[in-house]
């Protein structure tokens, strides 16, 4: 292979897009009275709920804390089983462990890479309390099927939509149809507040529990107080956490939210360029796209037909790094992580996810890329695949 890399500078797989008005919005808060527990948080929550099309949005210090809050509000506790996918970030299952529950991993569909409803059904027991489906890469999961299963078995559905802000399922925005939905505001996600997470819900009881959970379990709400010693009085009614988002972060979130449709549109444009280039490459399977859904394209994953190549996934990955392409792998299946192995989850329980893991590489995709960047990625992938073609 020619030694000179396609790119001179490193291109990361994901990166935040921060513009002058975002910076200005943060500066305004820094000059104001409230750095936290002020009006910017409520403003952002209202705007976010409106965007998703839902009654309530509750911000958290990060998406993982938000998932923890959702598991608490859902009443998940010791002895409860929660079905999720292994093809996700560890947080989707860790939130169940935080509450003393047991994550159960259902294998994925081989073409969508999302949790397969058939496999969910097979794993339901008397102990099953909830399902945490993940819209992997931004491609919506089969929500109708999952909601039907949940209804039949009286289960709560908490969507992990960390990848799916701006995605739609049969015309509805992701985040508007399940009991609760989590979004992450980490810098590689669609919009960012530095760190941050949000739960959307239409359920007032969940909403109130979430608000209280993210602030130590403390309330000052007269309707909830069991006693009242005077104007200073508050009650801590259960063990919560300090999981609050600051006003500094909320202001950044509000400013970023205005740009979400533009960001997703740019991602789609680059996806079209990738699809067009890679559908000509027989050694690569391009990502799935359902006809009645739109992906928000958090990640673009190429699946390698390794039997047609003379190199391993690792060798191809390293060759792309040498071209200065910031490749990644999403994800190591959660049940294979050492902690989960120690808990007794065995290799082999989700064979489709395990096989997929061996074959995938995530290539750069974010709205701040230029078309030249996209073309560099295409040139690098093509160069490496051509070199290792059998
Ligand atoms: C990013 C992410 C999370 C966690 O979000 P944080 O804000 O980083 O805590 C959870 N699930 C998935 C699938 C994610 O990608």
mmCIF file of N, CA and C and ligand atoms in Angstrom, residues 13 60-67 85 87-93 132-137 160-163 182-189 194-198 298-299 330-331, ligand 1:
data_model
loop_
_atom_site.group_PDB
_atom_site.id
_atom_site.type_symbol
_atom_site.label_atom_id
_atom_site.label_comp_id
_atom_site.label_asym_id
_atom_site.label_seq_id
_atom_site.Cartn_x
_atom_site.Cartn_y
_atom_site.Cartn_z
ATOM 1 N N UNK A 13 -13.783 10.358 14.850
ATOM 2 C CA UNK A 13 -15.028 9.706 14.368
ATOM 3 C C UNK A 13 -16.248 10.553 14.695
ATOM 4 N N UNK A 60 -30.649 15.769 33.387
ATOM 5 C CA UNK A 60 -29.742 15.131 34.349
ATOM 6 C C UNK A 60 -28.306 15.515 34.005
ATOM 7 N N UNK A 61 -27.404 15.222 34.936
ATOM 8 C CA UNK A 61 -25.999 15.591 34.745
ATOM 9 C C UNK A 61 -25.345 14.826 33.591
ATOM 10 N N UNK A 62 -25.892 13.684 33.225
ATOM 11 C CA UNK A 62 -25.416 12.939 32.044
ATOM 12 C C UNK A 62 -26.473 11.901 31.690
ATOM 13 N N UNK A 63 -26.296 11.262 30.546
ATOM 14 C CA UNK A 63 -27.288 10.293 30.086
ATOM 15 C C UNK A 63 -27.373 9.066 30.980
ATOM 16 N N UNK A 64 -26.252 8.681 31.550
ATOM 17 C CA UNK A 64 -26.222 7.516 32.429
ATOM 18 C C UNK A 64 -27.036 7.778 33.696
ATOM 19 N N UNK A 65 -26.871 8.981 34.269
ATOM 20 C CA UNK A 65 -27.666 9.371 35.441
ATOM 21 C C UNK A 65 -29.152 9.405 35.076
ATOM 22 N N UNK A 66 -29.448 9.862 33.863
ATOM 23 C CA UNK A 66 -30.840 9.907 33.404
ATOM 24 C C UNK A 66 -31.425 8.503 33.328
ATOM 25 N N UNK A 67 -30.642 7.556 32.807
ATOM 26 C CA UNK A 67 -31.103 6.162 32.757
ATOM 27 C C UNK A 67 -31.307 5.606 34.166
ATOM 28 N N UNK A 85 -30.340 -4.819 24.948
ATOM 29 C CA UNK A 85 -29.486 -5.339 23.882
ATOM 30 C C UNK A 85 -28.028 -5.348 24.341
ATOM 31 N N UNK A 87 -25.678 -4.849 22.123
ATOM 32 C CA UNK A 87 -24.967 -4.011 21.142
ATOM 33 C C UNK A 87 -25.212 -2.551 21.500
ATOM 34 N N UNK A 88 -24.579 -2.131 22.600
ATOM 35 C CA UNK A 88 -24.794 -0.791 23.137
ATOM 36 C C UNK A 88 -23.643 -0.433 24.056
ATOM 37 N N UNK A 89 -23.670 0.811 24.523
ATOM 38 C CA UNK A 89 -22.734 1.243 25.547
ATOM 39 C C UNK A 89 -23.176 0.641 26.894
ATOM 40 N N UNK A 90 -22.206 0.373 27.754
ATOM 41 C CA UNK A 90 -22.470 -0.319 29.024
ATOM 42 C C UNK A 90 -23.580 0.330 29.851
ATOM 43 N N UNK A 91 -23.739 1.656 29.714
ATOM 44 C CA UNK A 91 -24.714 2.381 30.544
ATOM 45 C C UNK A 91 -26.134 1.848 30.402
ATOM 46 N N UNK A 92 -26.486 1.322 29.209
ATOM 47 C CA UNK A 92 -27.865 0.840 28.989
ATOM 48 C C UNK A 92 -28.210 -0.314 29.922
ATOM 49 N N UNK A 93 -27.200 -1.065 30.352
ATOM 50 C CA UNK A 93 -27.426 -2.183 31.275
ATOM 51 C C UNK A 93 -27.004 -1.817 32.697
ATOM 52 N N UNK A 132 -35.415 -2.155 27.877
ATOM 53 C CA UNK A 132 -34.644 -0.961 27.497
ATOM 54 C C UNK A 132 -34.105 -1.180 26.083
ATOM 55 N N UNK A 133 -34.902 -0.834 25.060
ATOM 56 C CA UNK A 133 -34.390 -0.952 23.691
ATOM 57 C C UNK A 133 -33.490 0.243 23.381
ATOM 58 N N UNK A 134 -32.524 0.024 22.510
ATOM 59 C CA UNK A 134 -31.566 1.078 22.133
ATOM 60 C C UNK A 134 -31.690 1.314 20.626
ATOM 61 N N UNK A 135 -31.870 2.548 20.238
ATOM 62 C CA UNK A 135 -31.901 2.876 18.805
ATOM 63 C C UNK A 135 -30.453 2.961 18.342
ATOM 64 N N UNK A 136 -29.895 1.813 18.040
ATOM 65 C CA UNK A 136 -28.462 1.718 17.766
ATOM 66 C C UNK A 136 -28.097 2.480 16.497
ATOM 67 N N UNK A 137 -27.134 3.354 16.604
ATOM 68 C CA UNK A 137 -26.631 4.259 15.551
ATOM 69 C C UNK A 137 -27.636 5.362 15.162
ATOM 70 N N UNK A 160 -33.542 3.840 25.186
ATOM 71 C CA UNK A 160 -32.228 4.487 25.192
ATOM 72 C C UNK A 160 -32.066 5.119 23.813
ATOM 73 N N UNK A 161 -32.324 6.438 23.778
ATOM 74 C CA UNK A 161 -32.262 7.169 22.503
ATOM 75 C C UNK A 161 -31.027 8.073 22.471
ATOM 76 N N UNK A 162 -29.960 7.620 23.128
ATOM 77 C CA UNK A 162 -28.715 8.399 23.138
ATOM 78 C C UNK A 162 -28.239 8.688 21.707
ATOM 79 N N UNK A 163 -28.600 7.806 20.764
ATOM 80 C CA UNK A 163 -28.161 7.966 19.369
ATOM 81 C C UNK A 163 -29.256 8.572 18.491
ATOM 82 N N UNK A 182 -34.581 8.181 27.097
ATOM 83 C CA UNK A 182 -33.364 8.887 27.510
ATOM 84 C C UNK A 182 -32.598 9.410 26.305
ATOM 85 N N UNK A 183 -32.148 10.656 26.419
ATOM 86 C CA UNK A 183 -31.228 11.238 25.434
ATOM 87 C C UNK A 183 -29.942 11.646 26.144
ATOM 88 N N UNK A 184 -28.823 11.571 25.449
ATOM 89 C CA UNK A 184 -27.525 11.984 26.006
ATOM 90 C C UNK A 184 -27.052 13.256 25.308
ATOM 91 N N UNK A 185 -26.384 14.105 26.069
ATOM 92 C CA UNK A 185 -25.843 15.356 25.526
ATOM 93 C C UNK A 185 -24.317 15.359 25.589
ATOM 94 N N UNK A 186 -23.746 14.167 25.540
ATOM 95 C CA UNK A 186 -22.286 14.026 25.470
ATOM 96 C C UNK A 186 -21.789 14.628 24.143
ATOM 97 N N UNK A 187 -20.573 15.177 24.115
ATOM 98 C CA UNK A 187 -20.099 15.871 22.899
ATOM 99 C C UNK A 187 -20.126 15.061 21.593
ATOM 100 N N UNK A 188 -20.061 13.753 21.623
ATOM 101 C CA UNK A 188 -20.140 13.024 20.338
ATOM 102 C C UNK A 188 -21.583 12.826 19.876
ATOM 103 N N UNK A 189 -22.546 13.109 20.741
ATOM 104 C CA UNK A 189 -23.954 12.902 20.373
ATOM 105 C C UNK A 189 -24.452 14.084 19.528
ATOM 106 N N UNK A 194 -21.874 19.608 26.993
ATOM 107 C CA UNK A 194 -20.643 19.198 27.672
ATOM 108 C C UNK A 194 -20.827 17.776 28.177
ATOM 109 N N UNK A 195 -21.521 17.636 29.303
ATOM 110 C CA UNK A 195 -22.125 16.386 29.739
ATOM 111 C C UNK A 195 -23.591 16.724 29.966
ATOM 112 N N UNK A 196 -24.448 15.743 29.842
ATOM 113 C CA UNK A 196 -25.858 16.007 30.109
ATOM 114 C C UNK A 196 -26.716 14.864 29.629
ATOM 115 N N UNK A 197 -27.902 14.756 30.216
ATOM 116 C CA UNK A 197 -28.853 13.723 29.804
ATOM 117 C C UNK A 197 -30.260 14.226 30.051
ATOM 118 N N UNK A 198 -31.224 13.604 29.390
ATOM 119 C CA UNK A 198 -32.619 14.037 29.502
ATOM 120 C C UNK A 198 -33.519 12.812 29.464
ATOM 121 N N UNK A 298 -26.332 8.779 14.082
ATOM 122 C CA UNK A 298 -25.270 9.077 15.057
ATOM 123 C C UNK A 298 -23.956 8.439 14.617
ATOM 124 N N UNK A 299 -24.040 7.203 14.144
ATOM 125 C CA UNK A 299 -22.823 6.480 13.738
ATOM 126 C C UNK A 299 -23.003 5.913 12.339
ATOM 127 N N UNK A 330 -18.068 0.229 17.647
ATOM 128 C CA UNK A 330 -19.258 0.348 18.507
ATOM 129 C C UNK A 330 -20.112 -0.888 18.312
ATOM 130 N N UNK A 331 -20.224 -1.729 19.301
ATOM 131 C CA UNK A 331 -19.574 -1.711 20.608
ATOM 132 C C UNK A 331 -19.007 -3.086 20.878
HETATM 133 C C1 LIG B 1 -23.704 7.913 25.243
HETATM 134 C C2 LIG B 1 -24.588 6.776 25.583
HETATM 135 C C3 LIG B 1 -25.148 6.590 26.864
HETATM 136 C C4 LIG B 1 -24.762 7.374 28.070
HETATM 137 O O1 LIG B 1 -24.751 8.705 27.960
HETATM 138 P P1 LIG B 1 -23.743 9.620 28.806
HETATM 139 O O2 LIG B 1 -24.348 10.961 28.623
HETATM 140 O O3 LIG B 1 -22.380 9.485 28.201
HETATM 141 O O4 LIG B 1 -23.779 9.163 30.226
HETATM 142 C C5 LIG B 1 -26.050 5.554 27.042
HETATM 143 N N1 LIG B 1 -26.380 4.731 26.038
HETATM 144 C C6 LIG B 1 -25.841 4.851 24.816
HETATM 145 C C7 LIG B 1 -26.245 3.908 23.755
HETATM 146 C C8 LIG B 1 -24.914 5.856 24.557
HETATM 147 O O5 LIG B 1 -24.350 5.952 23.345
#
